[in-house]
Tab-separated table of C-alpha atoms in Angstrom:
chain	number	residue	atom	x	y	z
A	203	MET	CA	46.602	79.975	10.989
A	204	SER	CA	49.112	82.018	8.963
A	205	PHE	CA	52.267	83.131	10.766
A	206	CYS	CA	55.495	85.079	10.472
A	207	GLY	CA	58.686	85.742	12.385
A	208	LEU	CA	59.385	89.449	12.896
A	209	ASP	CA	62.806	90.879	13.707
A	210	PHE	CA	62.102	94.565	14.351
A	211	GLY	CA	65.612	95.927	14.707
A	212	THR	CA	67.077	99.263	15.702
A	213	SER	CA	68.963	99.678	12.421
A	214	ASN	CA	67.435	97.030	10.133
A	215	SER	CA	64.366	94.800	10.199
A	216	THR	CA	63.434	91.464	8.618
A	217	ILE	CA	60.300	89.336	8.409
A	218	GLY	CA	60.019	85.661	7.467
A	219	VAL	CA	57.197	83.319	6.444
A	220	ALA	CA	56.797	79.664	5.455
A	221	GLN	CA	55.994	78.567	1.899
A	222	GLN	CA	55.537	74.850	1.212
A	223	GLN	CA	56.926	74.290	4.735
A	224	GLN	CA	60.155	76.097	3.773
A	225	ILE	CA	61.323	79.179	5.653
A	226	ARG	CA	61.510	82.218	3.373
A	227	MET	CA	62.754	85.680	4.255
A	228	VAL	CA	60.551	88.287	2.592
A	229	PRO	CA	62.178	90.659	0.057
A	230	LEU	CA	61.614	94.129	1.493
A	231	ASP	CA	63.771	96.428	-0.598
A	232	ALA	CA	64.026	95.194	-4.211
A	233	ASP	CA	65.748	91.822	-3.706
A	234	LYS	CA	67.113	92.634	-0.232
A	235	THR	CA	65.560	90.868	2.743
A	236	THR	CA	66.558	93.628	5.168
A	237	LEU	CA	64.767	96.954	5.479
A	238	ARG	CA	66.371	99.979	7.075
A	239	SER	CA	64.320	100.845	10.178
A	240	ALA	CA	63.521	104.336	8.939
A	241	ILE	CA	60.445	106.380	8.034
A	242	PHE	CA	60.355	109.595	6.034
A	243	ILE	CA	57.325	111.745	6.842
A	244	ASN	CA	56.847	113.079	3.326
A	245	ASP	CA	55.159	116.476	3.619
A	246	GLU	CA	55.387	117.167	-0.119
A	247	GLU	CA	53.514	114.049	-1.220
A	248	GLN	CA	51.531	113.641	2.030
A	249	CYS	CA	52.627	110.051	2.543
A	250	MET	CA	55.227	107.953	4.339
A	251	ASN	CA	58.274	106.306	2.807
A	252	PHE	CA	60.046	103.374	4.419
A	253	GLY	CA	63.562	101.962	4.560
A	254	ARG	CA	66.097	102.987	1.948
A	255	ASP	CA	63.310	104.745	0.066
A	256	ALA	CA	62.915	106.960	3.135
A	257	MET	CA	66.640	107.706	3.122
A	258	SER	CA	66.715	108.605	-0.578
A	259	HIS	CA	63.687	110.921	-0.338
A	260	TYR	CA	65.344	112.706	2.559
A	261	THR	CA	68.758	113.066	0.926
A	262	ASP	CA	67.074	114.246	-2.293
A	263	GLY	CA	65.927	117.282	-0.328
A	264	MET	CA	62.189	116.635	-0.204
A	265	GLU	CA	60.232	118.453	2.488
A	266	GLY	CA	59.618	116.278	5.502
A	267	ARG	CA	61.258	114.541	8.454
A	268	LEU	CA	63.401	111.452	8.641
A	269	LEU	CA	62.898	109.196	11.667
A	270	MET	CA	65.450	106.471	12.335
A	271	SER	CA	66.374	104.030	15.090
A	272	LEU	CA	62.636	103.602	15.629
A	273	LYS	CA	63.036	100.741	18.090
A	274	SER	CA	64.910	103.015	20.497
A	275	VAL	CA	61.547	104.620	21.312
A	276	LEU	CA	60.640	101.460	23.269
A	277	GLY	CA	61.863	101.818	26.826
A	278	SER	CA	62.401	105.579	26.458
A	279	SER	CA	60.391	108.651	27.477
A	280	LEU	CA	59.316	109.030	23.830
A	281	MET	CA	56.817	106.181	24.358
A	282	GLN	CA	54.536	108.756	25.987
A	283	GLU	CA	55.189	111.648	23.593
A	284	LYS	CA	53.539	112.827	20.384
A	285	THR	CA	54.857	114.415	17.203
A	286	ARG	CA	53.343	115.908	14.072
A	287	VAL	CA	52.744	113.411	11.266
A	288	LEU	CA	51.140	114.698	8.048
A	289	ASN	CA	49.319	117.545	9.834
A	290	GLN	CA	48.188	115.366	12.731
A	291	MET	CA	49.655	114.880	16.185
A	292	GLN	CA	50.415	111.182	16.683
A	293	PRO	CA	52.204	109.292	19.468
A	294	PHE	CA	55.599	107.877	18.589
A	295	THR	CA	54.128	104.427	19.189
A	296	ALA	CA	51.758	105.043	16.257
A	297	ILE	CA	54.781	105.750	14.052
A	298	LEU	CA	56.214	102.371	15.060
A	299	GLY	CA	52.846	100.920	14.107
A	300	HIS	CA	53.085	102.407	10.609
A	301	PHE	CA	56.481	100.769	10.129
A	302	ILE	CA	55.407	97.351	11.431
A	303	GLN	CA	52.219	97.553	9.349
A	304	TYR	CA	54.401	98.077	6.277
A	305	LEU	CA	56.450	94.971	7.124
A	306	LYS	CA	53.272	92.934	7.669
A	307	ASN	CA	51.806	94.147	4.366
A	308	GLN	CA	54.974	93.172	2.496
A	309	ALA	CA	54.894	89.690	4.045
A	310	GLU	CA	51.215	89.222	3.182
A	311	GLN	CA	51.808	90.278	-0.419
A	312	PHE	CA	54.732	87.853	-0.643
A	313	LYS	CA	52.748	84.985	0.884
A	314	GLN	CA	49.489	85.931	-0.857
A	315	SER	CA	47.506	85.452	2.337
A	316	GLU	CA	46.605	87.323	5.503
A	317	ILE	CA	48.935	86.808	8.477
A	318	ASP	CA	47.430	86.813	11.971
A	319	SER	CA	50.163	85.196	14.111
A	320	VAL	CA	53.687	86.328	14.928
A	321	VAL	CA	56.746	85.468	16.958
A	322	CYS	CA	58.439	88.814	17.483
A	323	GLY	CA	62.012	89.245	18.621
A	324	ARG	CA	62.971	91.420	21.547
A	325	PRO	CA	66.289	92.321	23.176
A	326	VAL	CA	67.170	90.721	26.485
A	327	TYR	CA	66.652	94.182	27.992
A	328	PHE	CA	64.829	97.087	26.382
A	329	LYS	CA	66.126	99.170	29.279
A	330	ASP	CA	69.141	98.144	31.341
A	331	GLY	CA	68.474	97.711	35.055
A	332	ASN	CA	64.798	98.736	34.978
A	333	PRO	CA	62.447	95.708	34.978
A	334	GLU	CA	59.293	97.855	35.181
A	335	LEU	CA	60.235	99.942	32.143
A	336	ASP	CA	61.358	96.793	30.335
A	337	LYS	CA	57.921	95.213	30.886
A	338	LEU	CA	56.223	98.421	29.760
A	339	ALA	CA	58.301	98.380	26.555
A	340	GLN	CA	57.224	94.813	25.703
A	341	ASP	CA	53.601	95.559	26.598
A	342	THR	CA	53.734	98.628	24.350
A	343	LEU	CA	55.177	96.583	21.490
A	344	GLU	CA	52.448	93.967	21.965
A	345	THR	CA	49.787	96.695	21.793
A	346	ILE	CA	51.341	97.964	18.551
A	347	LEU	CA	51.372	94.444	17.081
A	348	ARG	CA	47.692	93.972	17.922
A	349	SER	CA	46.859	97.360	16.410
A	350	VAL	CA	48.196	96.252	13.000
A	351	GLY	CA	46.171	93.031	12.970
A	352	PHE	CA	48.144	90.313	14.761
A	353	LYS	CA	45.813	88.199	16.900
A	354	HIS	CA	48.321	85.670	18.260
A	355	ILE	CA	51.592	87.111	19.582
A	356	LYS	CA	54.626	85.472	21.156
A	357	PHE	CA	57.961	87.071	22.037
A	358	GLN	CA	61.406	85.533	21.976
A	359	PHE	CA	64.795	86.888	22.984
A	360	GLU	CA	66.710	87.738	19.831
A	361	PRO	CA	69.859	85.733	20.674
A	362	ILE	CA	67.733	82.671	21.452
A	363	ALA	CA	66.042	83.089	18.079
A	364	ALA	CA	69.457	83.197	16.433
A	365	SER	CA	70.278	79.902	18.150
A	366	ALA	CA	67.312	78.208	16.449
A	367	PHE	CA	68.948	78.988	13.126
A	368	TYR	CA	72.375	77.771	14.303
A	369	LYS	CA	70.950	74.573	15.814
A	370	LYS	CA	70.139	73.244	12.349
A	371	GLN	CA	73.870	73.296	11.568
A	372	ILE	CA	75.219	71.152	14.442
A	373	ARG	CA	75.547	67.362	14.782
A	374	GLN	CA	76.103	66.847	18.517
A	375	GLU	CA	75.345	68.539	21.835
A	376	GLN	CA	77.267	71.755	22.430
A	377	LEU	CA	77.475	74.534	24.976
A	378	VAL	CA	77.018	77.586	22.776
A	379	LEU	CA	77.386	81.272	23.559
A	380	ILE	CA	75.156	83.216	21.168
A	381	ILE	CA	76.298	86.806	20.653
A	382	ASP	CA	73.793	89.069	18.901
A	383	LEU	CA	75.209	92.545	18.353
A	384	GLY	CA	72.678	94.849	16.730
A	385	GLY	CA	72.227	98.545	16.209
A	386	GLY	CA	70.834	99.291	19.663
A	387	THR	CA	71.647	96.364	21.950
A	388	SER	CA	74.168	93.599	22.501
A	389	ASP	CA	72.502	90.398	23.689
A	390	PHE	CA	74.086	87.190	24.935
A	391	CYS	CA	72.571	83.768	25.463
A	392	LEU	CA	74.189	80.620	26.855
A	393	ILE	CA	72.521	77.461	25.566
A	394	ARG	CA	73.166	73.747	25.951
A	395	MET	CA	72.115	72.821	22.461
A	396	ASN	CA	71.114	69.313	21.407
A	397	PRO	CA	70.219	68.915	17.723
A	398	HIS	CA	68.097	65.853	18.518
A	399	ASN	CA	65.769	67.603	20.988
A	400	PRO	CA	62.911	69.948	20.086
A	401	ALA	CA	63.503	73.611	20.859
A	402	SER	CA	61.355	73.493	23.996
A	403	LEU	CA	63.757	70.999	25.569
A	404	ASP	CA	66.896	72.967	24.862
A	405	ASP	CA	68.655	73.891	28.077
A	406	ILE	CA	68.692	77.700	28.035
A	407	ILE	CA	71.144	78.299	30.833
A	408	ALA	CA	71.252	82.094	30.969
A	409	ALA	CA	70.657	85.267	28.992
A	410	ASP	CA	71.904	88.802	29.491
A	411	GLY	CA	72.312	91.982	27.514
A	412	ILE	CA	73.387	95.595	27.518
A	413	HIS	CA	72.221	98.704	25.706
A	414	ILE	CA	75.292	99.055	23.502
A	415	GLY	CA	75.210	98.599	19.737
A	416	GLY	CA	76.187	99.841	16.328
A	417	ASN	CA	74.488	103.199	16.812
A	418	ASP	CA	76.723	103.832	19.828
A	419	PHE	CA	79.807	102.991	17.773
A	420	ASP	CA	78.620	105.368	15.047
A	421	LYS	CA	78.095	108.059	17.675
A	422	LEU	CA	81.632	107.646	18.994
A	423	LEU	CA	83.112	107.872	15.518
A	424	ASN	CA	80.931	110.863	14.659
A	425	TYR	CA	81.647	112.748	17.879
A	426	GLU	CA	85.378	112.074	18.021
A	427	LYS	CA	86.270	112.316	14.317
A	428	VAL	CA	83.683	114.620	12.706
A	429	SER	CA	82.579	117.151	15.310
A	430	PRO	CA	86.051	118.748	15.785
A	431	HIS	CA	85.823	119.766	12.111
A	432	LEU	CA	82.516	121.484	12.916
A	433	GLY	CA	83.942	123.479	15.806
A	434	ARG	CA	83.816	121.185	18.833
A	435	GLY	CA	86.694	121.919	21.177
A	436	THR	CA	87.362	125.382	19.736
A	437	LEU	CA	87.012	128.593	21.752
A	438	MET	CA	84.662	131.569	21.798
A	439	ARG	CA	84.809	134.954	23.517
A	440	ALA	CA	82.131	135.114	26.219
A	441	LEU	CA	80.190	138.299	26.954
A	442	ASN	CA	82.279	138.880	30.083
A	443	GLY	CA	85.465	138.779	28.008
A	444	SER	CA	86.652	135.328	29.089
A	445	ASP	CA	87.391	132.463	26.709
A	446	LEU	CA	85.007	129.513	26.761
A	447	GLU	CA	84.813	126.273	24.827
A	448	ILE	CA	82.017	126.021	22.269
A	449	PRO	CA	79.039	124.194	23.923
A	450	SER	CA	79.244	120.474	23.200
A	451	TYR	CA	75.589	119.448	23.494
A	452	TRP	CA	74.833	120.247	19.852
A	453	TYR	CA	77.559	117.838	18.800
A	454	HIS	CA	76.221	115.099	21.067
A	455	ASP	CA	72.777	115.466	19.497
A	456	LEU	CA	74.233	115.638	15.990
A	457	ALA	CA	75.962	112.289	16.628
A	458	THR	CA	72.780	110.643	17.978
A	459	TRP	CA	70.420	109.337	15.269
A	460	HIS	CA	67.111	109.924	17.017
A	461	LYS	CA	68.064	113.410	18.272
A	462	ILE	CA	69.188	114.914	14.977
A	463	ASN	CA	65.725	116.152	13.997
A	464	PHE	CA	65.464	118.146	17.226
A	465	LEU	CA	68.393	120.315	16.076
A	466	TYR	CA	66.441	121.652	13.125
A	467	GLY	CA	64.253	124.049	15.088
A	468	LYS	CA	64.665	127.769	14.407
A	469	GLN	CA	65.999	128.523	17.875
A	470	THR	CA	68.939	126.131	17.481
A	471	LEU	CA	70.048	127.903	14.311
A	472	ILE	CA	69.674	131.313	15.988
A	473	ASP	CA	71.757	130.136	18.960
A	474	ILE	CA	74.533	128.714	16.779
A	475	GLN	CA	74.624	131.834	14.607
A	476	GLN	CA	75.057	133.889	17.787
A	477	ILE	CA	77.922	131.639	18.907
A	478	TYR	CA	79.450	132.051	15.438
A	479	THR	CA	79.817	135.803	16.032
A	480	GLN	CA	81.797	135.056	19.214
A	481	ALA	CA	83.859	132.132	17.865
A	482	TYR	CA	87.564	132.376	17.101
A	483	ASP	CA	87.552	129.617	14.470
A	484	LYS	CA	84.725	130.921	12.343
A	485	SER	CA	85.411	128.578	9.415
A	486	LYS	CA	84.534	125.514	11.504
A	487	LEU	CA	81.476	127.135	13.079
A	488	ALA	CA	80.332	128.166	9.598
A	489	ARG	CA	80.226	124.462	8.732
A	490	LEU	CA	78.030	123.778	11.765
A	491	VAL	CA	75.707	126.607	10.731
A	492	ASP	CA	75.391	125.026	7.271
A	493	VAL	CA	74.775	121.565	8.757
A	494	ILE	CA	71.807	122.901	10.720
A	495	LYS	CA	70.545	125.267	8.005
A	496	TYR	CA	70.620	122.649	5.242
A	497	ARG	CA	69.792	119.677	7.481
A	498	TYR	CA	72.908	117.660	6.762
A	499	GLY	CA	72.812	115.740	10.052
A	500	HIS	CA	71.528	112.427	8.722
A	501	GLN	CA	73.845	112.592	5.711
A	502	ILE	CA	76.773	112.947	8.094
A	503	ALA	CA	75.501	109.958	10.074
A	504	GLU	CA	75.150	107.911	6.871
A	505	HIS	CA	78.724	108.685	5.822
A	506	VAL	CA	80.036	107.895	9.305
A	507	GLU	CA	78.231	104.544	9.232
A	508	ALA	CA	79.645	103.852	5.757
A	509	CYS	CA	83.128	104.491	7.148
A	510	LYS	CA	82.504	102.022	9.985
A	511	ILE	CA	81.319	99.374	7.533
A	512	GLN	CA	84.397	99.895	5.340
A	513	PHE	CA	86.580	98.955	8.311
A	514	SER	CA	85.379	95.370	7.796
A	515	THR	CA	87.502	95.226	4.626
A	516	GLN	CA	89.873	98.214	4.843
A	517	ASN	CA	92.401	99.453	7.387
A	518	GLN	CA	92.174	103.084	6.304
A	519	THR	CA	89.414	105.172	4.727
A	520	ASP	CA	87.968	108.691	4.628
A	521	ILE	CA	84.722	110.115	5.955
A	522	ASP	CA	83.515	112.007	2.901
A	523	LEU	CA	81.865	115.271	3.971
A	524	SER	CA	82.463	117.127	0.720
A	525	PHE	CA	78.745	117.976	0.601
A	526	ILE	CA	79.485	120.388	3.494
A	527	ASP	CA	82.879	121.628	2.316
A	528	GLU	CA	84.349	120.342	-0.942
A	529	ALA	CA	87.737	119.832	0.725
A	530	LEU	CA	86.402	118.036	3.813
A	531	PHE	CA	87.597	114.424	3.725
A	532	ILE	CA	88.396	113.189	7.235
A	533	PRO	CA	90.939	110.338	7.380
A	534	ALA	CA	90.064	107.490	9.744
A	535	SER	CA	91.787	104.188	10.507
A	536	LYS	CA	90.617	100.845	11.832
A	537	THR	CA	93.151	101.202	14.666
A	538	GLU	CA	91.671	104.554	15.710
A	539	PHE	CA	88.201	103.052	15.616
A	540	ALA	CA	89.279	100.106	17.782
A	541	ASP	CA	90.754	102.555	20.302
A	542	LEU	CA	87.458	104.448	20.455
A	543	LEU	CA	85.649	101.187	21.266
A	544	GLN	CA	87.783	100.216	24.271
A	545	ASN	CA	85.345	101.344	26.976
A	546	ASP	CA	82.420	99.650	25.254
A	547	LEU	CA	84.479	96.487	24.713
A	548	LEU	CA	85.130	96.327	28.450
A	549	LYS	CA	81.392	96.716	29.123
A	550	LEU	CA	80.617	93.901	26.691
A	551	GLU	CA	83.260	91.735	28.353
A	552	GLN	CA	81.844	92.459	31.815
A	553	THR	CA	78.321	91.571	30.660
A	554	ILE	CA	79.576	88.257	29.282
A	555	GLN	CA	81.501	87.578	32.498
A	556	ASN	CA	78.392	88.318	34.578
A	557	LEU	CA	76.441	85.889	32.405
A	558	LEU	CA	78.988	83.126	32.978
A	559	ASN	CA	79.254	83.837	36.712
A	560	ASN	CA	75.488	83.794	37.196
A	561	ALA	CA	75.281	80.529	35.265
A	562	GLY	CA	78.176	78.981	37.185
A	563	VAL	CA	79.952	78.183	33.918
A	564	LYS	CA	83.687	78.537	33.228
A	565	SER	CA	84.766	80.098	29.953
A	566	GLU	CA	86.690	76.892	29.155
A	567	ALA	CA	83.402	74.976	29.026
A	568	ILE	CA	82.119	76.919	26.007
A	569	ASN	CA	82.352	74.853	22.805
A	570	THR	CA	81.235	77.467	20.296
A	571	VAL	CA	80.859	81.239	20.147
A	572	PHE	CA	78.241	82.131	17.531
A	573	PHE	CA	78.163	85.697	16.210
A	574	THR	CA	75.157	87.308	14.571
A	575	GLY	CA	73.888	90.863	14.087
A	576	GLY	CA	75.484	93.512	11.893
A	577	SER	CA	77.723	94.974	14.613
A	578	SER	CA	79.377	91.606	15.236
A	579	LYS	CA	81.190	92.053	11.904
A	580	ILE	CA	83.501	94.571	13.610
A	581	ASP	CA	86.928	92.939	13.864
A	582	ALA	CA	87.851	94.612	17.164
A	583	ILE	CA	84.752	93.160	18.826
A	584	GLN	CA	85.244	89.618	17.545
A	585	GLN	CA	88.927	89.645	18.462
A	586	HIS	CA	88.284	90.985	21.960
A	587	ILE	CA	85.566	88.427	22.706
A	588	MET	CA	87.414	85.462	21.214
A	589	ARG	CA	90.407	86.216	23.452
A	590	LEU	CA	88.088	85.258	26.317
A	591	PHE	CA	87.306	81.931	24.601
A	592	SER	CA	90.539	81.107	22.781
A	593	HIS	CA	89.809	77.348	22.934
A	594	ALA	CA	86.281	77.631	21.457
A	595	GLN	CA	85.385	77.538	17.787
A	596	LYS	CA	84.069	80.743	16.264
A	597	MET	CA	80.978	80.525	14.083
A	598	GLU	CA	79.348	83.327	12.133
A	599	GLY	CA	75.734	83.236	11.010
A	600	ASP	CA	73.919	85.342	8.486
A	601	TYR	CA	74.652	88.680	10.130
A	602	PHE	CA	71.301	90.204	9.221
A	603	ASN	CA	68.910	87.240	8.842
A	604	SER	CA	69.803	84.718	11.576
A	605	VAL	CA	67.397	86.223	14.106
A	606	GLY	CA	64.555	86.597	11.605
A	607	MET	CA	65.035	83.024	10.388
A	608	GLY	CA	65.075	81.730	13.952
A	609	LEU	CA	61.895	83.610	14.846
A	610	THR	CA	60.168	82.174	11.780
A	611	ILE	CA	61.342	78.648	12.655
A	612	GLU	CA	59.882	79.101	16.143
A	613	ALA	CA	56.641	80.511	14.703
A	614	GLN	CA	56.362	77.422	12.507
A	615	GLU	CA	56.833	75.148	15.537
A	616	ILE	CA	54.310	77.068	17.681
A	617	TYR	CA	51.552	77.758	15.188
A	618	ASN	CA	51.911	74.664	12.988
A	619	GLY	CA	52.834	72.292	15.757
C-alpha cells in the first residue's frame, strides 16, 4: 500500500511520501516543496497551468483565467456552481480535482510508484458555526480525492498534523497549544503531548478554529491602502444632482482573491466607465478603469501580498503599482498593518480563550505555544498571542511544511502500521 500526506492549503499546498522509511516532501515547483494553490485556465494553449507557473502565464498576458484560493470553494456556495473550463462547463469541484490530481501525479513521479492511500489535512472548521455545511465540505473533498484515484482516505485536523511533526522534537510530556495560521483559516489545538506514547494515545484535549487567515489580511491591506488610490471614498455627481460616494463593492471584490475574475465581465467595465463620467476625481477612477480593462486585479493582489511578507523583515516598504501608473508607489508601514489587524487579532484571541474555557485549562498551564502556517510569521500576531502566554516557551516549526510532514508521518503510521 503506497501512501502520502496531503496538505491542500488555501494559499499553498504540499504533499509528502516515504522513501526508505524516511519522510520526504515532494518538490513541486523546481526545488520548492510548496505549490501555490492556483490554476490558470490557459485558453491559448488549451491546457491548465498550476502553481507559480499559473501565475507567470497570467501575468505574461496570456488569454485565460486565473483561479486562486481554490480551497475556499469548500464550504461555500461555489461547491454547487459550474464555470467554463477549456470550452466545457465544469463544476468548481472538478477544478479542485484537477489541482489535486496534479499534486498526486507529482508525488507518484517522485516516488516512482502509484499512490492509493492518503491522509489529507482539513481545517478545524471549513465553515464557522455550520456543522452541516462543514460535513458537506469534507464529504465533497473526499469525493474529489476518490475521483483522482485514492482508494483509502483519512482526514486529520491540520493543527493536529502539525503537532505530529513537533512531537519528534520534545523530550518530556508537555501541554502544547498548536497554532496553525494559514491563508484561509486559523486553527488551534490543545494537546497533552508525550513523546513516549504513540500518536493514538496522545491526549487531544480540544480543537477550535476560525475562518480568518492570510487572505483576509491581504484583503484588509488591499482595501485600506490601495483602493483609495483607485477612487474609493471619492465623490461623484448623481443624476439627481446630489453628491454620492463612489460605490464600494467593486473595491471589496478587487481585494478578494476568488472574486477578482468576476469583475472582468463587460458589464462591470461599462458601469465603471459610466461612473467615471460622473466622478470628480477622474484620475483615480481612470486607474480603476485600467485595472478592469487590462485585468490587473491579481497583479495588485500579488504586490499587496509581497508587501505583507516584507513586513516580516522590514518596518517600512512600498506597494509597487507602477504597472498601473508609473508614479504609483504606496508607502506602507508595519505599524499601520498591525493597526489594521486589531479586530482580527481580537477574534483570534477570543477563539483561543473559548478553546481554553471549553477545555477547563488555564493559560498558565500551557508549556509551549507552537506556531506553524505562513500567516503565523506576522510579528503582530505572534506578539499578541504570546502576551496571553507570557510564561510559555514559543516554538516555530517549518512554516510551510509542518502540516504536510505531520500528515505524512500519520499516513506512515496508519498504512504501514
